[in-house]
Short mmCIF file of C-alpha atoms in Angstrom, two decimals:
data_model
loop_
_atom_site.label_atom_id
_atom_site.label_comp_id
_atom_site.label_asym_id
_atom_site.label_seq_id
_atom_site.Cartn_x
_atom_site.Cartn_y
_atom_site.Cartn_z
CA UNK E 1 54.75 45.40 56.39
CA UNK E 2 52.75 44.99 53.49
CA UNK E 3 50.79 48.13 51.65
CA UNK E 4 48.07 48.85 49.03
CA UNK E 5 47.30 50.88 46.81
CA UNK E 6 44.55 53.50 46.99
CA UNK E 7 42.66 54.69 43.88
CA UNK E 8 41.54 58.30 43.27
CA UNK E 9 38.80 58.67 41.37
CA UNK E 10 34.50 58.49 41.84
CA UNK E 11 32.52 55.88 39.51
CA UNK E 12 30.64 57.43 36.87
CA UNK E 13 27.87 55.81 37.20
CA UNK E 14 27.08 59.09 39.07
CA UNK E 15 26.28 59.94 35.84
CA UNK E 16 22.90 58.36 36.62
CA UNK E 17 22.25 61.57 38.43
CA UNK E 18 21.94 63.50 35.19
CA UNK E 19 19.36 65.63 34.27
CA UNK E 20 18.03 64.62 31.05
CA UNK E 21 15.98 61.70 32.32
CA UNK E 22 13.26 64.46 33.97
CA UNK E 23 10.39 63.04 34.04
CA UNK E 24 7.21 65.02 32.38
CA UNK E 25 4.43 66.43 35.01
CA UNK E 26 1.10 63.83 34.05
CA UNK E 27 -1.61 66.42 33.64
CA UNK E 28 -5.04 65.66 35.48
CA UNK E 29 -8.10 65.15 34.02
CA UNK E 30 -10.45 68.35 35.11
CA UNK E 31 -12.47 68.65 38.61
CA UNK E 32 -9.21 65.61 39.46
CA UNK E 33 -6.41 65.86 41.94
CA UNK E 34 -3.03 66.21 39.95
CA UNK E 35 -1.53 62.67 40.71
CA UNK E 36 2.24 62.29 41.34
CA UNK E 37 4.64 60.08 39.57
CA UNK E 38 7.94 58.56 39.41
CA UNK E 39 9.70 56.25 37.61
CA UNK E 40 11.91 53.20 38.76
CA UNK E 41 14.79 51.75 36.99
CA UNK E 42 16.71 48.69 37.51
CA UNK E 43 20.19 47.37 35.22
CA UNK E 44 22.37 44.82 35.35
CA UNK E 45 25.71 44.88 33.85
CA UNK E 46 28.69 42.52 33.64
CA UNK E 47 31.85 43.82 32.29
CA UNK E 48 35.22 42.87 30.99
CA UNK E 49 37.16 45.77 33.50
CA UNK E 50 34.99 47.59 35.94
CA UNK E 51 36.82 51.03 35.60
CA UNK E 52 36.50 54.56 37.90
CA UNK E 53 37.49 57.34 35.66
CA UNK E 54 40.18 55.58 33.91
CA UNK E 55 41.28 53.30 36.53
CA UNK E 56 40.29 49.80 37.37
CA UNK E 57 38.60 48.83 40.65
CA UNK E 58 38.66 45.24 39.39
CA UNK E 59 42.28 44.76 38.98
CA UNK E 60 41.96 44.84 35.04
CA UNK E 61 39.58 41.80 35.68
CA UNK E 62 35.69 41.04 34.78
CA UNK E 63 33.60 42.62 37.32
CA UNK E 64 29.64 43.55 37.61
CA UNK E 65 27.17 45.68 38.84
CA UNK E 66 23.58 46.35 39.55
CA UNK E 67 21.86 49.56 39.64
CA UNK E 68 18.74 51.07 40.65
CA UNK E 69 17.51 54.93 40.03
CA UNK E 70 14.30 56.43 41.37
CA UNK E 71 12.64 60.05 40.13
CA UNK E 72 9.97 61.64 40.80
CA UNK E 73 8.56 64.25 38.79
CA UNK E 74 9.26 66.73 41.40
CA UNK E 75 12.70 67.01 40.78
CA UNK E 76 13.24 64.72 43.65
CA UNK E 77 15.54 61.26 42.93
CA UNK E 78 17.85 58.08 44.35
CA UNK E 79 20.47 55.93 43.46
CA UNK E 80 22.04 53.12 44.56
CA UNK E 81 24.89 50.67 42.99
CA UNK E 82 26.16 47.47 44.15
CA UNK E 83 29.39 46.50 42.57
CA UNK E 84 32.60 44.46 42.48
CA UNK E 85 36.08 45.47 42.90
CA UNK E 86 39.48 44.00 43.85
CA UNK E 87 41.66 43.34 47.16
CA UNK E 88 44.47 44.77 45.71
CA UNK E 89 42.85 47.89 45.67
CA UNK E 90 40.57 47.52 48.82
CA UNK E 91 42.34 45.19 50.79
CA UNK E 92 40.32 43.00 53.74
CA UNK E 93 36.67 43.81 52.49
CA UNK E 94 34.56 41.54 50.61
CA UNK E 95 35.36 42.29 47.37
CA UNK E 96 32.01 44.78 46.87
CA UNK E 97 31.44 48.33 46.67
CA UNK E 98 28.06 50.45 47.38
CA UNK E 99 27.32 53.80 46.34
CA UNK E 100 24.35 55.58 47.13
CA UNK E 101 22.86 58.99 46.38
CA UNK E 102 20.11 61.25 46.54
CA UNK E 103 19.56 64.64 44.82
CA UNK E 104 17.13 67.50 42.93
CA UNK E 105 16.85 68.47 39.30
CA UNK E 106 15.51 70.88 37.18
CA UNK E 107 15.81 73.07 34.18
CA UNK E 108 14.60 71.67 30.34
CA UNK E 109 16.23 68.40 29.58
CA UNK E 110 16.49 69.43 26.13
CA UNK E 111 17.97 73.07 27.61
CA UNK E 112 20.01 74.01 30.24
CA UNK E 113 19.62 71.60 32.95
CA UNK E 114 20.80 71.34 36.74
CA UNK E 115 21.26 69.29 39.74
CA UNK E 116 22.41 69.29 43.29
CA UNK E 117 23.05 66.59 45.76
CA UNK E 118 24.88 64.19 47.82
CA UNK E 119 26.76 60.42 47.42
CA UNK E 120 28.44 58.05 49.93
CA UNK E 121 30.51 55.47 48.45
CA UNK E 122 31.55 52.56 51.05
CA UNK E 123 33.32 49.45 50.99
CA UNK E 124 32.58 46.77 53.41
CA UNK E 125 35.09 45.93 55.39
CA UNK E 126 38.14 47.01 53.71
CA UNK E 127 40.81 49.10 55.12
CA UNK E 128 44.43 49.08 55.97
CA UNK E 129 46.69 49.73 59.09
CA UNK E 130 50.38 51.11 58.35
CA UNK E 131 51.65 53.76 59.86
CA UNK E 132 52.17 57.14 59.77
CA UNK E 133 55.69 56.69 58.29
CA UNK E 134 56.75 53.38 57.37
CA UNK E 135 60.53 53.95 56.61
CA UNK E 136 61.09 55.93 60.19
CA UNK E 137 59.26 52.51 61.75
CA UNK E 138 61.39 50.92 59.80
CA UNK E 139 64.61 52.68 61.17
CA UNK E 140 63.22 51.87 64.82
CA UNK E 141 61.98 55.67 65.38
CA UNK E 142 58.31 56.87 66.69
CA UNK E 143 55.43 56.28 64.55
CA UNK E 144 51.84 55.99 64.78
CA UNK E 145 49.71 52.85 63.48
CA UNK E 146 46.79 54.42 61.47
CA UNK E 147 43.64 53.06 60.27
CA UNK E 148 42.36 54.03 57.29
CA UNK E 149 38.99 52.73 55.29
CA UNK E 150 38.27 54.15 51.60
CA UNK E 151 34.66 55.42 52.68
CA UNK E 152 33.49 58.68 50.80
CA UNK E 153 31.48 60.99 51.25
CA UNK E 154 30.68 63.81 47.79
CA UNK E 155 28.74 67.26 47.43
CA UNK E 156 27.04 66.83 43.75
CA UNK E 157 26.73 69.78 41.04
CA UNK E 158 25.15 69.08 38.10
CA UNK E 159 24.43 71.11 34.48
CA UNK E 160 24.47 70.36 31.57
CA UNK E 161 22.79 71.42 27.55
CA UNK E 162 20.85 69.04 25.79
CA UNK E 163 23.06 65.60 25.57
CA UNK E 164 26.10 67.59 27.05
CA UNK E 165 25.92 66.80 30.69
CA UNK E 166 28.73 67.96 33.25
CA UNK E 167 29.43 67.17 37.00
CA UNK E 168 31.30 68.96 39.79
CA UNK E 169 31.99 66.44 43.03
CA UNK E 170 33.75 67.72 45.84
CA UNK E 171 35.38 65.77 48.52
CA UNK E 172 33.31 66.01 51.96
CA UNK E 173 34.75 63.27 54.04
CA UNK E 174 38.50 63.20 55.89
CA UNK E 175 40.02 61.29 53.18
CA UNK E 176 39.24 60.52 49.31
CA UNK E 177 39.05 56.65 48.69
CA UNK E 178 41.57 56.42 51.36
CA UNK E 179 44.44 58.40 50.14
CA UNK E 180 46.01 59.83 53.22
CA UNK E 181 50.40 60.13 54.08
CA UNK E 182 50.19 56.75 55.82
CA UNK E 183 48.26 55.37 52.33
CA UNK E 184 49.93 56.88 49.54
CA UNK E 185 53.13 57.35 50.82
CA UNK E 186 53.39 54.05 52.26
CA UNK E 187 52.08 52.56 48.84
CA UNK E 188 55.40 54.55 47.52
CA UNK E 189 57.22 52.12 49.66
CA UNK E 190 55.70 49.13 48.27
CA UNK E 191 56.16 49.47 45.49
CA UNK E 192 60.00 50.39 45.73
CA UNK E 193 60.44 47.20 47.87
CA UNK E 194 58.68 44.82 44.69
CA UNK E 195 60.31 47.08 41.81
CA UNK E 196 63.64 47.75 42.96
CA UNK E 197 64.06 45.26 45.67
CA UNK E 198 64.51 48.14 48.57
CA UNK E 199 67.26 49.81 46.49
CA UNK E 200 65.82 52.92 45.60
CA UNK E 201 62.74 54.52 48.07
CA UNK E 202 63.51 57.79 47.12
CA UNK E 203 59.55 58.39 46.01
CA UNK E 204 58.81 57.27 49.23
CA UNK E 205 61.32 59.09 50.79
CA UNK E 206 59.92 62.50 48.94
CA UNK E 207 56.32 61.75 49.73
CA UNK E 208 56.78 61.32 53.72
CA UNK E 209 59.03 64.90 53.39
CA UNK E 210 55.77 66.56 52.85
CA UNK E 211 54.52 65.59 56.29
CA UNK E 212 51.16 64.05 57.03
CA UNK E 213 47.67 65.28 55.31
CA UNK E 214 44.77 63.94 54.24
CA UNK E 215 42.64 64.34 51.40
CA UNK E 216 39.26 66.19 52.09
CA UNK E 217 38.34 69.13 49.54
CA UNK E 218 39.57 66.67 46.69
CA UNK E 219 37.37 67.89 43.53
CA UNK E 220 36.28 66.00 40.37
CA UNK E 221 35.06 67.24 36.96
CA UNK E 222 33.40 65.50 34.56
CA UNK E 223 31.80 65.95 30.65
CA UNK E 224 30.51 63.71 28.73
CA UNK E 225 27.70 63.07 26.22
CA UNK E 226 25.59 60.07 24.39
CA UNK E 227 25.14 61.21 20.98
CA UNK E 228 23.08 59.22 19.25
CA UNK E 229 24.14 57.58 15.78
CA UNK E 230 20.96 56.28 14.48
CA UNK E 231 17.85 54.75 16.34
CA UNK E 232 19.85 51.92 18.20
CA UNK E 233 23.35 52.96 18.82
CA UNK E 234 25.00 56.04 20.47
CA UNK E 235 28.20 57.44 20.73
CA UNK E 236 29.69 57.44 24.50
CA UNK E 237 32.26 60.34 25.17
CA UNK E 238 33.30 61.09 28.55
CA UNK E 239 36.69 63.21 29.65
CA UNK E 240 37.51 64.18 33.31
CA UNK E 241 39.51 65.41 36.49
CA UNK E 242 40.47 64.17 39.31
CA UNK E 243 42.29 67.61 42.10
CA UNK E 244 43.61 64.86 44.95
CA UNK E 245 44.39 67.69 47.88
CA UNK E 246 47.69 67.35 49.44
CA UNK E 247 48.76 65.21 46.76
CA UNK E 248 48.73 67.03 43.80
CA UNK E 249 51.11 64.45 41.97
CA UNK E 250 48.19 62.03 42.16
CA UNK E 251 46.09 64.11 39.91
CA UNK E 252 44.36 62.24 36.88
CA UNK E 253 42.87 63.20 33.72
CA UNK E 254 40.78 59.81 32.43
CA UNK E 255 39.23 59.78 29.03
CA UNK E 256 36.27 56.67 27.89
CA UNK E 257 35.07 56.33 24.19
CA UNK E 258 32.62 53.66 23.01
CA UNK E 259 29.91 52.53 21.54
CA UNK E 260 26.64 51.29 22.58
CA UNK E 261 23.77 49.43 20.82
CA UNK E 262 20.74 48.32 21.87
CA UNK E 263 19.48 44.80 20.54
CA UNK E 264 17.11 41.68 21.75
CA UNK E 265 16.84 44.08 24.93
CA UNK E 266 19.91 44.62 25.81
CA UNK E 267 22.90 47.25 25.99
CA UNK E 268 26.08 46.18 24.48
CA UNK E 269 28.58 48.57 24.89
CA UNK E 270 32.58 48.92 23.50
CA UNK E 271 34.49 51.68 24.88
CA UNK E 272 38.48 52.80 25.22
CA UNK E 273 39.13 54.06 28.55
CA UNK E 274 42.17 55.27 30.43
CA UNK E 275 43.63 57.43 32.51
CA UNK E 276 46.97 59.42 32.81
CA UNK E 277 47.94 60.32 36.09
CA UNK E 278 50.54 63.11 36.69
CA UNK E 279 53.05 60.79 38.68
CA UNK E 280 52.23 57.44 36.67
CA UNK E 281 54.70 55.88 39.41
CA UNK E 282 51.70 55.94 41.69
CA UNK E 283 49.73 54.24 38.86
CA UNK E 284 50.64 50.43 40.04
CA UNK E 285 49.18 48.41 42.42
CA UNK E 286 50.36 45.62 44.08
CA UNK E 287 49.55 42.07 44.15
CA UNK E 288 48.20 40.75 47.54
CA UNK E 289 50.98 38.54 47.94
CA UNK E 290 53.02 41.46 47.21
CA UNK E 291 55.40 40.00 44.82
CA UNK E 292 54.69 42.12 42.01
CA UNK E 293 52.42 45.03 40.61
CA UNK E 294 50.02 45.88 37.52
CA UNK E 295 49.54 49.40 36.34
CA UNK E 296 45.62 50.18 36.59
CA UNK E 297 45.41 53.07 34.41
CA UNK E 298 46.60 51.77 31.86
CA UNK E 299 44.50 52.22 28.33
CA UNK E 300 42.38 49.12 27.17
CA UNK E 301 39.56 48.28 25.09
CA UNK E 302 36.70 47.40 27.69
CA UNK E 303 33.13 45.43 26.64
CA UNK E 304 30.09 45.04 28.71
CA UNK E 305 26.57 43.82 28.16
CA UNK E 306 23.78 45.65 30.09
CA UNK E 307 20.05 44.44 30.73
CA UNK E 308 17.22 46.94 31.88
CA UNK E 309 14.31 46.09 33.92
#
């Protein structure tokens, strides 16, 4: 039986949510009707590692994205992102990601500034079926075959001062990115099997002790801030949190620091990123032939090159 990997953390790009892009109320002329508006934004991005809070969703390989954000001056906005990610991680799906959200603002966006709302994050067709405890199946005892997809669902919090923006996400859905007992622990296996040849599953062993869960209530913080450098470049600093329920050894703190400028119409953006989970044993991932693994937290210098439209 072959496993993967599960990741635990939310793309940033939530971040897209944040408050300081309020748009300003378009006064009417007198004896007119005050006229609504909204703005919509569209970017395209290719990048050297497509990371999630520190850890890679493209294998530590090139990936892309595409993004579009609609506000209205009410308060009232949507997102959606198409993106790219890796079998390894999200075995059986078509190698893309969506994530779609919808929320509320308001506050000053040069005060104190807030948000509330909801994201889904789905990938198509990718899931895995191993069971409920590999090692008893193994040893010819009862187990149940479990299906599990990486499908999310998030409540949003927002606030934030000025540049310094902050988000709460907490985990709404049965499981977070798929991290379940049959998931995790039977990743634990797999990776025992490739790095020890079968000789030690003791990890394994101590993660299927625990008994089965899943991973709703999971909770995410994030803080970061864009402080701008002179007229074309900003300074990118993000830091966060990743609470995996049930499985507190998966918990993450991931940490990004770049650069971007803005030139010929474009974003190009440098940035360190990583992420240091408090097990790091669960930070590999396997190959999909299963002959090896790759750590996807670990730290790395990270480019990209974004267009707005």
């Amino acid at each position: 039986m072959k496993f993967q990997a599960s990741h635990i953390a939310l793309s940033c790009s939530l971040a897209a949510l944040t408050l300081t892009a309020s748009l300003p109320a378009r006064a009417a002329a007198p004896g007119e009707p005050e006229i609504q508006s909204y703005a919509l934004d569209m970017e395209a991005k290719v990048l050297t590692d497509r990371r999630t809070n520190g850890l890679s969703d493209t294998y530590r390989r090139p990936g892309a994205e595409f993004t579009v954000t609609a506000a209205h001056e009410s308060g009232f906005l949507g997102y959606l992102q198409l993106g790219t990610v890796a079998k390894e991680s999200f075995p059986d799906g078509n190698k893309t990601t969506a994530l779609a959200a919808v929320g509320y603002r308001w506050g000053k966006p040069d005060g104190w500034h807030f948000g509330a709302g909801a994201a889904h994050e789905m990938f198509p067709g990718s899931s895995v079926e191993v069971h409920d405890n590999e090692l008893a199946y193994a040893n010819g005892d009862p187990a149940e075959l479990i299906k599990t997809n990486f499908d999310t669902t998030f409540g949003l919090f927002e606030f934030g001062y000025g540049i310094v923006e902050a988000r709460y996400l907490l985990v709404l859905s049965k499981d977070f990115r798929g991290n379940n007992t049959s998931v995790v622990c039977g990743t634990a296996a797999q990776i025992g099997m490739i790095q020890n040849g079968g000789a030690d599953l003791s990890e394994a062993m101590s993660c299927y002790e625990r008994g089965y869960h899943n991973s709703r209530g999971s909770q995410l913080l994030q803080v970061e801030a864009k402080i701008p450098l002179n007229s074309n470049t900003k300074l990118f600093t993000h830091v966060g949190y990743t609470a995996v329920r049930n499985f507190s050894f998966l918990n993450t703190v991931d940490y990004k620091l770049g650069l971007i400028h803005t030139r010929w119409g474009f974003d190009f953006e440098a940035d360190i990123v990583g992420g240091s989970m408090r097990n790091s044993y669960y930070g590999n991932t396997a190959t999909t032939d299963g002959t090896s693994v790759k750590r996807i937290d670990k730290p790395a210098l990270m480019a990209s090159i974004a267009k707005r439209f």
